[in-house]
Coordinates of N, CA and C in Angstrom, one line a residue:
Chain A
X1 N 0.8 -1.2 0.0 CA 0.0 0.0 0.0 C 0.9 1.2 0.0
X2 N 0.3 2.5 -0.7 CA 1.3 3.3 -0.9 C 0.8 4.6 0.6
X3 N 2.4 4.8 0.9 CA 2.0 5.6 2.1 C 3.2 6.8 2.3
X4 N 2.6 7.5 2.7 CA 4.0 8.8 3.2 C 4.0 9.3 4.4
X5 N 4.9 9.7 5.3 CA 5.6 10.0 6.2 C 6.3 11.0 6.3
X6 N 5.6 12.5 6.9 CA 6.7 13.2 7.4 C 7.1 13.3 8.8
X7 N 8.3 13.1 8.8 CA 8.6 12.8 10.2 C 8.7 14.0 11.3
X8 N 8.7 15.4 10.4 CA 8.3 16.6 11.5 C 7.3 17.2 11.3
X9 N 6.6 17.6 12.2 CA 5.4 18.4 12.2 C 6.0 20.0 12.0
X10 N 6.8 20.3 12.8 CA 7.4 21.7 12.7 C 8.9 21.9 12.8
X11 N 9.2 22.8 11.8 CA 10.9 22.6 11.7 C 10.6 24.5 11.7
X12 N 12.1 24.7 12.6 CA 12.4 26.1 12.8 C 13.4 26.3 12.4
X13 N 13.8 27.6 11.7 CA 15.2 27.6 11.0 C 15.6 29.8 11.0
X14 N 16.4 29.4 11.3 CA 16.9 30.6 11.0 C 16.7 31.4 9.5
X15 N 16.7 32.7 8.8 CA 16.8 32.8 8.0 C 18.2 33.1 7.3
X16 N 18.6 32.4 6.4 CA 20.1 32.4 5.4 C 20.5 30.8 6.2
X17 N 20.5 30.0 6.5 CA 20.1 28.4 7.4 C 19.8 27.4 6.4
X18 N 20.5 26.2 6.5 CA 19.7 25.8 5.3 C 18.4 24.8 5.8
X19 N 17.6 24.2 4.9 CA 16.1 23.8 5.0 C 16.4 22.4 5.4
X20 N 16.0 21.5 5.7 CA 15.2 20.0 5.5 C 14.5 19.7 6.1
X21 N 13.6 19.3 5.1 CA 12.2 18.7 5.6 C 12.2 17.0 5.3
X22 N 11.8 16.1 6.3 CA 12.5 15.1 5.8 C 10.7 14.4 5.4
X23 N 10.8 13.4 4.5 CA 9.5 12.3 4.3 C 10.2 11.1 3.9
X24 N 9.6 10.0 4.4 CA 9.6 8.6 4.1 C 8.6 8.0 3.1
X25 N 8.8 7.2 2.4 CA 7.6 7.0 1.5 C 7.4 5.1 1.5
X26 N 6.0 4.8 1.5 CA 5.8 3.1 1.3 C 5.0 3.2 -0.1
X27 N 5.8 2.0 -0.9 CA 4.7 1.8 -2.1 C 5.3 0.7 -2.8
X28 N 4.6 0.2 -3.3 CA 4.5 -1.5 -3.7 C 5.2 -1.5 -5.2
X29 N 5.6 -0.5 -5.6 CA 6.0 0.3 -6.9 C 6.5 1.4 -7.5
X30 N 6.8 1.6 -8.1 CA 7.8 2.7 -8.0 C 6.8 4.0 -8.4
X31 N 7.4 4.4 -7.1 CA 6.1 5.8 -7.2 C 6.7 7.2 -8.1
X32 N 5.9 7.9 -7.9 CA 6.0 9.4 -8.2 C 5.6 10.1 -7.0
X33 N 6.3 10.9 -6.5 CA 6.0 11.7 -5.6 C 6.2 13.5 -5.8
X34 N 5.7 14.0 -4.7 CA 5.7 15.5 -5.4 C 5.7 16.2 -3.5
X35 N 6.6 17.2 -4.0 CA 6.2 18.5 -2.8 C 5.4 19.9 -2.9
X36 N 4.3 20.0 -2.4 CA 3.7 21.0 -2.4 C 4.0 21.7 -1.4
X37 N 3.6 23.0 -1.8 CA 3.5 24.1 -0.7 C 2.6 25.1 -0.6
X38 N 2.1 24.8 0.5 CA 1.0 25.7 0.8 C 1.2 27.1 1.6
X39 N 0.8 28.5 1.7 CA 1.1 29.6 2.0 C -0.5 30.1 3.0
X40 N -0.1 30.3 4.0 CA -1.0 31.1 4.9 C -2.6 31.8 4.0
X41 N -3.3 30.7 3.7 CA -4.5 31.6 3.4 C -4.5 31.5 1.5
X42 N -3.5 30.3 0.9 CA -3.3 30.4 -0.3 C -3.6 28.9 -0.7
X43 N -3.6 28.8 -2.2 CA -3.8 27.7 -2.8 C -2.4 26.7 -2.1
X44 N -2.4 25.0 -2.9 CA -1.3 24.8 -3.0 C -0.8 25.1 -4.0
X45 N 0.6 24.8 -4.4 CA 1.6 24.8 -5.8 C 2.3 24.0 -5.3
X46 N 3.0 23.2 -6.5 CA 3.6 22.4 -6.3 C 5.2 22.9 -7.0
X47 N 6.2 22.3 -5.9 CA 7.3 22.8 -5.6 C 8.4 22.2 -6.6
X48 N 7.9 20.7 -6.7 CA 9.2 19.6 -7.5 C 8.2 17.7 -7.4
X49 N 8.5 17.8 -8.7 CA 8.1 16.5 -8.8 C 9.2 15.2 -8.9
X50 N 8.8 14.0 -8.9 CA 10.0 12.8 -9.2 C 9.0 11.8 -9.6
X51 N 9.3 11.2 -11.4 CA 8.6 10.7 -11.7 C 9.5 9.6 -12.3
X52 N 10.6 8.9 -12.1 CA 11.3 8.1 -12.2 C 12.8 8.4 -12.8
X53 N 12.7 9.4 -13.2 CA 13.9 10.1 -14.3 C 15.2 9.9 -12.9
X54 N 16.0 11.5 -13.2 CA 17.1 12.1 -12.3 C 16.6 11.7 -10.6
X55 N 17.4 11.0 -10.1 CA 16.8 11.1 -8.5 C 17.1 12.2 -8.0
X56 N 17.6 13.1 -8.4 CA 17.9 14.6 -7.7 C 16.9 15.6 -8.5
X57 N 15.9 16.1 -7.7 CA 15.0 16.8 -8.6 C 15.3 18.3 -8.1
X58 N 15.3 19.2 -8.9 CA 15.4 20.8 -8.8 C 14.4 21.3 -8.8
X59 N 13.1 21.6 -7.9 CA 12.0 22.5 -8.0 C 12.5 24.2 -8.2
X60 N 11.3 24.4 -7.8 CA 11.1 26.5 -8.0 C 11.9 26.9 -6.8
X61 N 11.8 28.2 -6.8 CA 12.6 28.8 -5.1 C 14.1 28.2 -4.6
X62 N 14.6 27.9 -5.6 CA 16.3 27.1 -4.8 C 15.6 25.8 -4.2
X63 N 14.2 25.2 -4.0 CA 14.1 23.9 -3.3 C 15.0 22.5 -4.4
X64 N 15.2 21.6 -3.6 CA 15.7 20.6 -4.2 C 15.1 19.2 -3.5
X65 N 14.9 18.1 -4.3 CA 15.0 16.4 -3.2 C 15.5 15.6 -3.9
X66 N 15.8 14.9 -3.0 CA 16.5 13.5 -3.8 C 15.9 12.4 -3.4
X67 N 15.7 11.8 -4.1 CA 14.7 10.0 -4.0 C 16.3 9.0 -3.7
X68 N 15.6 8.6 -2.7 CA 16.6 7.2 -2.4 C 15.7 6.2 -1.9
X69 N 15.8 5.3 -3.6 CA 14.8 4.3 -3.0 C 15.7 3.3 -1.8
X70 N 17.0 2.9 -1.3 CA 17.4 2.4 -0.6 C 16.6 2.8 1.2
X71 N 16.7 4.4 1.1 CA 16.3 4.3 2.3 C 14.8 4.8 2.1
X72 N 14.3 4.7 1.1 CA 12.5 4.7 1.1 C 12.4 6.5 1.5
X73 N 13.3 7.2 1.1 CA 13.0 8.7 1.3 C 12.9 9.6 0.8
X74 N 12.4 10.7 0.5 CA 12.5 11.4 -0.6 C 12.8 13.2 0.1
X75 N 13.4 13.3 1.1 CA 13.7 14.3 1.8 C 13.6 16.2 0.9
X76 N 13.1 17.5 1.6 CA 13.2 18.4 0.6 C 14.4 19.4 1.4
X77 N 15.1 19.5 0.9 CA 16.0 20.7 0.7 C 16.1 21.9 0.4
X78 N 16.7 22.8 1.1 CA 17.3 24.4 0.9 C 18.3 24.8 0.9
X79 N 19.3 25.6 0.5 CA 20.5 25.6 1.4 C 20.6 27.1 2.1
X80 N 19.5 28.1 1.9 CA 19.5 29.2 3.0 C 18.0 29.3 2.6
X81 N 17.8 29.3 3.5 CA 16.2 29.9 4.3 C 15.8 30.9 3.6
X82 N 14.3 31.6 3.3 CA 15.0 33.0 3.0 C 12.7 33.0 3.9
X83 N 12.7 34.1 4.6 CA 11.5 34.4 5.2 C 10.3 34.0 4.7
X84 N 10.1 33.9 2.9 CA 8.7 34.2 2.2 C 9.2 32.5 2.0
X85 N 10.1 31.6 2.6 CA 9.7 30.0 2.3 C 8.4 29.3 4.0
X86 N 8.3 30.5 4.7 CA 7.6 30.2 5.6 C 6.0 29.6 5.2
X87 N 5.6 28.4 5.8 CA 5.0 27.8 4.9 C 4.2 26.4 5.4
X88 N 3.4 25.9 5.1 CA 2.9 24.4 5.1 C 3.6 23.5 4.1
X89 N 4.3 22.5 4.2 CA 4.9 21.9 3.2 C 4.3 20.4 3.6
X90 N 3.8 19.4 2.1 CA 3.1 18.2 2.2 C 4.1 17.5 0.8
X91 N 4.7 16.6 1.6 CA 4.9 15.6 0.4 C 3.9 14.4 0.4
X92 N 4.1 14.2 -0.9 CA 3.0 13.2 -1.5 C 3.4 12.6 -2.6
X93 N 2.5 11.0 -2.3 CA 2.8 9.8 -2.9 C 2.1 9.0 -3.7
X94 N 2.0 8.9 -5.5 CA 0.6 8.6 -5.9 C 0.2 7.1 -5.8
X95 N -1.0 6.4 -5.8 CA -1.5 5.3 -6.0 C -1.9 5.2 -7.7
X96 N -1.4 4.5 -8.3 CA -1.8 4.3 -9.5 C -3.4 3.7 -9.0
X97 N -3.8 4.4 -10.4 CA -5.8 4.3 -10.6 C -6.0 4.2 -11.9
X98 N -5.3 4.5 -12.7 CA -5.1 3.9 -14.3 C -4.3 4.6 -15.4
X99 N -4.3 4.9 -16.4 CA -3.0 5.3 -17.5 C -3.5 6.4 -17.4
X100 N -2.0 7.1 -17.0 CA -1.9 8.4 -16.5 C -2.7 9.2 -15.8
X101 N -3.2 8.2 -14.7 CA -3.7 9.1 -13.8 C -3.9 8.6 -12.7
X102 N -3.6 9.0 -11.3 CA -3.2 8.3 -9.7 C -3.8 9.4 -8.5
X103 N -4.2 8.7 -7.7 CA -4.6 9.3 -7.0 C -3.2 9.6 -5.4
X104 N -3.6 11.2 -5.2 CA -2.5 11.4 -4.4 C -2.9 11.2 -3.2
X105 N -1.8 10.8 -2.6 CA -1.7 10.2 -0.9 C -0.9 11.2 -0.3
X106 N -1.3 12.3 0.7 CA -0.7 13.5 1.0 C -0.3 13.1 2.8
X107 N 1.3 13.8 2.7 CA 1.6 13.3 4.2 C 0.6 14.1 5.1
X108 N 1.1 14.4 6.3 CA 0.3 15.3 7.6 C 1.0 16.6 7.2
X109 N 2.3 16.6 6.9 CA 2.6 18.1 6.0 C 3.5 18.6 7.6
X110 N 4.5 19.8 7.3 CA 5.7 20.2 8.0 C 5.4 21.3 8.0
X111 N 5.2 21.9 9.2 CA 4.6 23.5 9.1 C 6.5 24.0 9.4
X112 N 6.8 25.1 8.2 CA 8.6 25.4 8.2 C 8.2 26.8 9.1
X113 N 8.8 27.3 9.7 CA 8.4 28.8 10.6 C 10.3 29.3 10.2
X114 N 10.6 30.3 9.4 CA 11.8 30.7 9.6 C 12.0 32.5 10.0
X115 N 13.0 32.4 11.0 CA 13.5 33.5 12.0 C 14.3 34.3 11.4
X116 N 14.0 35.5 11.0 CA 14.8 36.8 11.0 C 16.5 36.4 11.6
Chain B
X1 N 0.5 23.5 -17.6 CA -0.8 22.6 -16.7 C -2.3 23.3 -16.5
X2 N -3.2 22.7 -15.8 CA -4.6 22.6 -16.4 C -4.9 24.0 -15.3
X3 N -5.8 24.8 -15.6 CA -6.2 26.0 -14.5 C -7.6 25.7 -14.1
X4 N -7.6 25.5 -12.7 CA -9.2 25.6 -11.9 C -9.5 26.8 -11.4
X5 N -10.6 27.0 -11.7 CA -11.3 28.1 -11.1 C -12.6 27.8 -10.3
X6 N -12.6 27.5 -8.9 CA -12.9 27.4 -8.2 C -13.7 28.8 -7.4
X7 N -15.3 28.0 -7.0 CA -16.1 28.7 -6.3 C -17.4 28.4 -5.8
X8 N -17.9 29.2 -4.3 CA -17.4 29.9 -4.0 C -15.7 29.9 -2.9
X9 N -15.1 30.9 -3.1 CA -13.8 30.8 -2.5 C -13.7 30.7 -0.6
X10 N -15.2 31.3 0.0 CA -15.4 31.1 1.2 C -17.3 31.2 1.2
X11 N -17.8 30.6 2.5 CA -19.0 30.7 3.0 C -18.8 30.1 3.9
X12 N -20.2 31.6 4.5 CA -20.6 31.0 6.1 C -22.1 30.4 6.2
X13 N -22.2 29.6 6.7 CA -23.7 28.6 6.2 C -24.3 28.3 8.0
X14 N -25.7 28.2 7.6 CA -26.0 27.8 8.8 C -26.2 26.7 9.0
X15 N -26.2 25.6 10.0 CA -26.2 24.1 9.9 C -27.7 23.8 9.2
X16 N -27.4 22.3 8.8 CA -28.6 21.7 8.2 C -28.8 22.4 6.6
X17 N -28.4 23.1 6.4 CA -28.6 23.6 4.9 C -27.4 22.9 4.0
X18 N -27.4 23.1 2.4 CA -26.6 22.4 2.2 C -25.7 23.7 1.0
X19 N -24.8 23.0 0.7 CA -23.9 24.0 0.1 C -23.1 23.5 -1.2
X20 N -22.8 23.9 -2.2 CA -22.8 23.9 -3.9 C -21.3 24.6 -4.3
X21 N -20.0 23.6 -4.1 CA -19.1 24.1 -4.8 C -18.4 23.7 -6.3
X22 N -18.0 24.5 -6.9 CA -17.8 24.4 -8.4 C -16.3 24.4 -8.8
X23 N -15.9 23.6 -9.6 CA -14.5 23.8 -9.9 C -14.8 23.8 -11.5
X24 N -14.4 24.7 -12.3 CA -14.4 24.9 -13.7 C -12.9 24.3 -14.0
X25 N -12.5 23.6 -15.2 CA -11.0 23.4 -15.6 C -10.9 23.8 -17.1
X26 N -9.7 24.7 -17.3 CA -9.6 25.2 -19.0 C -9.4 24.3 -19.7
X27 N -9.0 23.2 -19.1 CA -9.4 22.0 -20.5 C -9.9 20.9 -20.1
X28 N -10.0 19.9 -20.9 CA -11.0 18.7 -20.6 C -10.2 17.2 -20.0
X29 N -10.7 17.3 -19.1 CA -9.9 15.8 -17.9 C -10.6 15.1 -17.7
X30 N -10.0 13.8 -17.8 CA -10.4 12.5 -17.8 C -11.4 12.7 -16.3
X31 N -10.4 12.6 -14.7 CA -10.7 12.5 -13.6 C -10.6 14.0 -12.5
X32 N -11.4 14.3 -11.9 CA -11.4 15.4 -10.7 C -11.4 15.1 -9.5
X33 N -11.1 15.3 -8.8 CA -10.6 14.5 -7.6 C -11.3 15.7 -6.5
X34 N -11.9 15.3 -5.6 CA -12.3 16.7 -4.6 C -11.7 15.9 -3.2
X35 N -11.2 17.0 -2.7 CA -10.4 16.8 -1.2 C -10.7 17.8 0.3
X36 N -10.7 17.3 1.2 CA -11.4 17.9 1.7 C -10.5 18.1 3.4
X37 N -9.7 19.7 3.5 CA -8.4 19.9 4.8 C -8.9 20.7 5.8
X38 N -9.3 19.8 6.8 CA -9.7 20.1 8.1 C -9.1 21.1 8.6
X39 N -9.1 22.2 9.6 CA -8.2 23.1 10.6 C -7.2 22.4 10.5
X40 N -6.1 23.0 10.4 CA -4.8 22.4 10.6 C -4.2 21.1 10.7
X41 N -5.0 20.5 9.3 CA -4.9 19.0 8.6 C -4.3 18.7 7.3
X42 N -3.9 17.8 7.4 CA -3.3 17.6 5.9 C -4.3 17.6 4.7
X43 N -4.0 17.2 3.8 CA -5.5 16.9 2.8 C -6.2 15.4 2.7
X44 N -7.2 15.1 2.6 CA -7.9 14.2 2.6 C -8.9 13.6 1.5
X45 N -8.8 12.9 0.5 CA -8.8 13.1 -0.5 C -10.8 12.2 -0.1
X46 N -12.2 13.3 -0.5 CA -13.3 12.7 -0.9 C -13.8 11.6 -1.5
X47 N -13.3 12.2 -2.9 CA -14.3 11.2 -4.2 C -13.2 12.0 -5.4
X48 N -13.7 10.4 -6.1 CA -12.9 11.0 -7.6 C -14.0 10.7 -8.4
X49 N -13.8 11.7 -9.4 CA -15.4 11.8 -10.1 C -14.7 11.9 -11.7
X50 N -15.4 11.0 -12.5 CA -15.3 10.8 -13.9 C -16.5 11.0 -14.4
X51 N -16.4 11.3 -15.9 CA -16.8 11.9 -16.4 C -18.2 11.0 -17.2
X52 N -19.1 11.0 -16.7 CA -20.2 9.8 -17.1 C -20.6 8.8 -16.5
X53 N -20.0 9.1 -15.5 CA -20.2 7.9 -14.1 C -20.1 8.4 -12.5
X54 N -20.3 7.4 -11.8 CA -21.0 8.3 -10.3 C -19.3 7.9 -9.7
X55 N -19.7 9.3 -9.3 CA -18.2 9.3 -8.5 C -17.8 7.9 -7.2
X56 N -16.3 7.8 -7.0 CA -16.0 6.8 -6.5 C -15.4 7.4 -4.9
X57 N -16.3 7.0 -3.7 CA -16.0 7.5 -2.5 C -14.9 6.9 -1.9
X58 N -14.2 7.5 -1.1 CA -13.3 7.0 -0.1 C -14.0 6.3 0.9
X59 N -13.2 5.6 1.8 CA -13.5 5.4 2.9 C -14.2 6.6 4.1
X60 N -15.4 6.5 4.7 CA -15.5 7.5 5.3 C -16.5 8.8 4.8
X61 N -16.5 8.5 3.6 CA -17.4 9.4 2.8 C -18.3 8.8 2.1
X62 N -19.7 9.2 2.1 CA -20.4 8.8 1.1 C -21.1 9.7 0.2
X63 N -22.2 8.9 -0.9 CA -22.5 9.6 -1.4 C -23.8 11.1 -1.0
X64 N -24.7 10.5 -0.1 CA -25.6 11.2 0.2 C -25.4 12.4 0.9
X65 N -24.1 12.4 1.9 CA -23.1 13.7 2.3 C -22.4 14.3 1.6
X66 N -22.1 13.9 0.4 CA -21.1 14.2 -0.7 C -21.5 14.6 -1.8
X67 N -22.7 14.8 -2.2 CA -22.9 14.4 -3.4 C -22.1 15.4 -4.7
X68 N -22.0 14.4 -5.8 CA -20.7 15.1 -7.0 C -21.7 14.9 -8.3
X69 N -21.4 16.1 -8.9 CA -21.6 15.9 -10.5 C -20.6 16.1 -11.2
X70 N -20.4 15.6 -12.6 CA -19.7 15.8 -14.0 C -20.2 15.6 -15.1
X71 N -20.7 16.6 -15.2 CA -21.6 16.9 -16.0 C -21.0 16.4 -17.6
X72 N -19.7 17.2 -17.7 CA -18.7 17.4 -19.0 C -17.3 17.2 -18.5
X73 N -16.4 17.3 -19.3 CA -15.3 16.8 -19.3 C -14.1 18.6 -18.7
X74 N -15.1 19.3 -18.6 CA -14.1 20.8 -17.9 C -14.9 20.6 -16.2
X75 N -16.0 20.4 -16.0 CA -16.8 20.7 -14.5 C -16.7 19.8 -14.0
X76 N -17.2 20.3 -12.6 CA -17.7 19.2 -11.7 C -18.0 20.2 -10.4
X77 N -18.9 19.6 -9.9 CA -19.5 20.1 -8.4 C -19.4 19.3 -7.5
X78 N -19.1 20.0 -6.2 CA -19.4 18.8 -4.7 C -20.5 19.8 -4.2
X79 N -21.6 19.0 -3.3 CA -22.1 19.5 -2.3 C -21.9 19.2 -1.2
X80 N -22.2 20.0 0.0 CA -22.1 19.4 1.2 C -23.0 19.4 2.1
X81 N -24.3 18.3 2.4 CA -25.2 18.6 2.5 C -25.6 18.4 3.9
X82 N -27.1 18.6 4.6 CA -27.1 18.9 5.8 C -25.7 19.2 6.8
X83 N -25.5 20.7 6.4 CA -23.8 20.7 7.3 C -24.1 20.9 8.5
X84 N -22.7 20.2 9.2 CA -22.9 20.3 10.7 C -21.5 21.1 10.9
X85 N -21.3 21.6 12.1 CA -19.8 22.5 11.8 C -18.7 21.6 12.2
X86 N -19.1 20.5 12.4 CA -17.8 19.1 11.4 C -17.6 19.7 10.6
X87 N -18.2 19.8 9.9 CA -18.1 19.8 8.2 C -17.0 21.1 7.6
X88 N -17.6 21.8 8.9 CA -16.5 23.0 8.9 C -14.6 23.2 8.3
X89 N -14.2 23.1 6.7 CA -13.0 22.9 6.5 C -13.0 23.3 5.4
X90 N -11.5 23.1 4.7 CA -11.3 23.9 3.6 C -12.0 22.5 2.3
X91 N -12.4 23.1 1.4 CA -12.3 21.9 0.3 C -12.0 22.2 -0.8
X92 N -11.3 21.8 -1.8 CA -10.2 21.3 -2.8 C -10.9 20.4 -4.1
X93 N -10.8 21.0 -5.3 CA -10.4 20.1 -6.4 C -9.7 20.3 -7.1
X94 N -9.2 19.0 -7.3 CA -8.0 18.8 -8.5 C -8.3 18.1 -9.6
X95 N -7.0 18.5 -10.6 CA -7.0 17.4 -11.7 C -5.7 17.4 -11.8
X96 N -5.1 16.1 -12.6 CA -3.8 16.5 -13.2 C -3.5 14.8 -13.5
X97 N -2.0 14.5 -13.6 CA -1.8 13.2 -13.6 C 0.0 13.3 -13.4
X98 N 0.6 12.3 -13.9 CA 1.6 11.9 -13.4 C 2.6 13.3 -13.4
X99 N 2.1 14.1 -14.5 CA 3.2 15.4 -14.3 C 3.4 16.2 -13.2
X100 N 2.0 15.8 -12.5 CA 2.0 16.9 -11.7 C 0.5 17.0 -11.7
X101 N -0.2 17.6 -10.1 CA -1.3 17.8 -10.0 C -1.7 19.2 -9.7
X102 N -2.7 20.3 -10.4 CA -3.2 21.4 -10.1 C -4.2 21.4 -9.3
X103 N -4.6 22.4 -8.2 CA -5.5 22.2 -7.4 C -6.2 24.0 -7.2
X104 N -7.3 23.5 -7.1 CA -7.7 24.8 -7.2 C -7.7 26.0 -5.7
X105 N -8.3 27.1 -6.0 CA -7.8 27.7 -4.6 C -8.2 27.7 -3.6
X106 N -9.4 26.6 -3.7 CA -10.2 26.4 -2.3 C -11.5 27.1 -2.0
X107 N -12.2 26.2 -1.3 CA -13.8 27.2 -0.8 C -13.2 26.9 1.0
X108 N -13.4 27.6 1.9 CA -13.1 27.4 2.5 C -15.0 27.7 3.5
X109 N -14.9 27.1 3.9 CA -16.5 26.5 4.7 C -16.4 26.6 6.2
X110 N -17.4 27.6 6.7 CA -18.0 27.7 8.2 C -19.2 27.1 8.1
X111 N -19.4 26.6 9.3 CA -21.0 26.1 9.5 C -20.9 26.5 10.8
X112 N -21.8 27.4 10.9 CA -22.3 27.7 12.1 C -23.7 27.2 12.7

């Protein structure tokens, strides 16, 4: 069964600091996963996807993650903070439902709070 | 990727009445998916709704509290009917597929 795991609810960080947000991922197959980010009172968008290609994926904003299927993770990255990444962040893990199209399995999500 | 326009973006409702959200998409998708993020919850995915057939419920949801149309291959509606302020949370539709999923900006729901 496909399943995802973030392992912090809240991560504090200085700003110029760098980021991580860490997620674990379960799935019977090789998934696609994706990081969104949500903003105080705003839609989601989505930050960086991994759909089997490069295991090091580059999203928007300087974010980055890398898929390691050995340790079932797919961790998100920053390497300085900057204030406006303050945020709800949810990684997510699809369930195949048929050709080209899966239904998403969204973690509990990492509220990031970053300090002046 | 696909643009929702979603509405209404908020409402305050009084319990037992029921309530009519709309997601428009600029092009035509297979599946729409409506989800539904409690206070300070992750997302929770309702019903996925195709296009000629009766939407398929999650666990925990059914159809008579839920109910969904799709009409065509750009809409779809959720209602939310007799609300109680449970019911009270943000709700969400999406479409998309392996590239990536668009989600619209939300109706965000009081039940008083």
């Amino acid at each position: 069964a496909q399943s995802v795991t973030q392992l912090d609810s809240h991560v504090s960080v200085s700003e110029g600091t760098p980021v991580l947000l860490r997620c674990n991922y379960s799935s019977s197959y090789s998934p696609s996963l994706f990081w969104y980010v949500q903003h105080p009172n705003k839609g989601l968008q989505l930050l960086l996807k991994y759909t089997s290609a490069a295991t090091l994926v580059k999203g928007i904003n300087g974010f980055e993650a890398e898929f390691k299927k050995s340790e079932t993770s797919f961790h998100l990255t920053k390497p300085s903070a900057h204030m406006s990444d303050a945020a709800e962040y949810f990684c997510v893990v699809t369930l195949f439902l048929s050709y080209n199209t899966d239904k998403l399995i969204f973690g509990t999500g990492t509220r990031l709070q970053v300090f002046p | 990727s696909a643009v929702i326009s979603q509405k209404p973006s908020r409402d305050i409702c009084q319990r037992g009445t029921s309530l009519t959200i709309q997601c428009q998409v600029d092009s035509q998708v297979t599946m729409m998916f409506w989800y539904r993020q409690q206070p300070g919850q992750s997302l929770t995915l309702i019903a996925t709704a195709n296009q000629g057939s009766e939407a398929t419920y999650e666990s925990g949801f059914v159809i008579d509290k839920f109910p969904i149309s799709r009409p065509n291959l750009t809409f779809s509606t959720l209602t939310v009917s007799n609300m109680s302020p449970e019911d009270s949370s943000i709700y969400l539709c999406s479409v998309g597929g392996s590239y990536g999923y668009t989600f619209g900006s939300g109706t965000r729901l009081t039940v008083v």
